[in-house]
mmCIF file of C-alpha atoms in Angstrom:
data_model
loop_
_atom_site.group_PDB
_atom_site.id
_atom_site.type_symbol
_atom_site.label_atom_id
_atom_site.label_comp_id
_atom_site.label_asym_id
_atom_site.label_seq_id
_atom_site.Cartn_x
_atom_site.Cartn_y
_atom_site.Cartn_z
ATOM 1 C CA UNK A 1 -113.992 11.558 32.311
ATOM 2 C CA UNK A 2 -111.615 9.917 34.785
ATOM 3 C CA UNK A 3 -109.668 6.736 34.207
ATOM 4 C CA UNK A 4 -111.920 4.970 36.709
ATOM 5 C CA UNK A 5 -115.111 6.012 34.940
ATOM 6 C CA UNK A 6 -113.633 5.131 31.537
ATOM 7 C CA UNK A 7 -112.675 1.720 32.876
ATOM 8 C CA UNK A 8 -116.103 1.242 34.422
ATOM 9 C CA UNK A 9 -117.716 2.032 31.055
ATOM 10 C CA UNK A 10 -115.376 -0.372 29.243
ATOM 11 C CA UNK A 11 -115.909 -3.056 31.891
ATOM 12 C CA UNK A 12 -119.682 -2.704 31.574
ATOM 13 C CA UNK A 13 -119.450 -3.327 27.827
ATOM 14 C CA UNK A 14 -117.161 -6.313 28.362
ATOM 15 C CA UNK A 15 -119.457 -7.768 31.017
ATOM 16 C CA UNK A 16 -122.463 -7.549 28.730
ATOM 17 C CA UNK A 17 -120.562 -9.725 26.263
ATOM 18 C CA UNK A 18 -119.536 -12.408 28.749
ATOM 19 C CA UNK A 19 -122.324 -12.493 31.325
ATOM 20 C CA UNK A 20 -124.550 -14.895 29.449
ATOM 21 C CA UNK A 21 -125.403 -17.984 31.457
ATOM 22 C CA UNK A 22 -123.726 -21.053 30.036
ATOM 23 C CA UNK A 23 -125.857 -24.161 29.996
ATOM 24 C CA UNK A 24 -124.467 -27.144 31.861
ATOM 25 C CA UNK A 25 -122.393 -25.034 34.272
ATOM 26 C CA UNK A 26 -122.912 -23.391 37.636
ATOM 27 C CA UNK A 27 -122.094 -20.016 36.096
ATOM 28 C CA UNK A 28 -124.564 -17.252 36.826
ATOM 29 C CA UNK A 29 -124.907 -13.813 35.312
ATOM 30 C CA UNK A 30 -123.221 -10.969 37.156
ATOM 31 C CA UNK A 31 -126.038 -8.768 38.516
ATOM 32 C CA UNK A 32 -126.502 -5.210 37.261
ATOM 33 C CA UNK A 33 -125.535 -3.838 40.687
ATOM 34 C CA UNK A 34 -121.908 -5.018 40.306
ATOM 35 C CA UNK A 35 -120.608 -1.439 40.152
ATOM 36 C CA UNK A 36 -121.980 -0.715 43.632
ATOM 37 C CA UNK A 37 -119.767 -3.320 45.325
ATOM 38 C CA UNK A 38 -116.441 -2.063 46.707
ATOM 39 C CA UNK A 39 -113.450 -4.024 45.476
ATOM 40 C CA UNK A 40 -115.281 -5.685 42.625
ATOM 41 C CA UNK A 41 -114.040 -3.131 40.102
ATOM 42 C CA UNK A 42 -110.449 -4.163 40.858
ATOM 43 C CA UNK A 43 -111.283 -7.833 40.337
ATOM 44 C CA UNK A 44 -113.088 -7.064 37.106
ATOM 45 C CA UNK A 45 -110.163 -4.947 35.916
ATOM 46 C CA UNK A 46 -107.845 -7.898 36.368
ATOM 47 C CA UNK A 47 -110.214 -10.225 34.540
ATOM 48 C CA UNK A 48 -110.750 -7.726 31.741
ATOM 49 C CA UNK A 49 -107.079 -7.030 31.126
ATOM 50 C CA UNK A 50 -106.016 -10.668 31.328
ATOM 51 C CA UNK A 51 -108.883 -11.714 29.042
ATOM 52 C CA UNK A 52 -107.873 -9.076 26.477
ATOM 53 C CA UNK A 53 -104.214 -10.116 26.642
ATOM 54 C CA UNK A 54 -105.082 -13.807 26.233
ATOM 55 C CA UNK A 55 -107.591 -13.286 23.416
ATOM 56 C CA UNK A 56 -106.624 -10.188 21.435
ATOM 57 C CA UNK A 57 -103.210 -9.090 22.684
ATOM 58 C CA UNK A 58 -100.470 -8.772 20.074
ATOM 59 C CA UNK A 59 -98.930 -12.053 21.269
ATOM 60 C CA UNK A 60 -102.226 -13.863 22.009
ATOM 61 C CA UNK A 61 -102.417 -17.542 21.142
ATOM 62 C CA UNK A 62 -105.090 -20.202 21.262
ATOM 63 C CA UNK A 63 -103.162 -21.745 24.152
ATOM 64 C CA UNK A 64 -103.358 -18.444 26.093
ATOM 65 C CA UNK A 65 -107.110 -18.207 25.521
ATOM 66 C CA UNK A 66 -107.646 -21.795 26.658
ATOM 67 C CA UNK A 67 -105.484 -21.259 29.747
ATOM 68 C CA UNK A 68 -107.485 -18.143 30.650
ATOM 69 C CA UNK A 69 -110.748 -20.038 30.178
ATOM 70 C CA UNK A 70 -109.643 -22.926 32.370
ATOM 71 C CA UNK A 71 -108.537 -20.684 35.214
#
């Protein structure tokens, strides 16, 4: 298994956790075809790694999580 396919598997799991539609917002679920779109994997990698660092990294704080959420 390559790093890219391992990341894609991990990103798919992460997306399933966060892709719920939030009531009262314009947020929409990311469609299942996300992996077929060139460039999207890079964007999702950035989101995934920054989310992990802000929420569960060894130095993560509530302030980091809130900052990530607001951006």
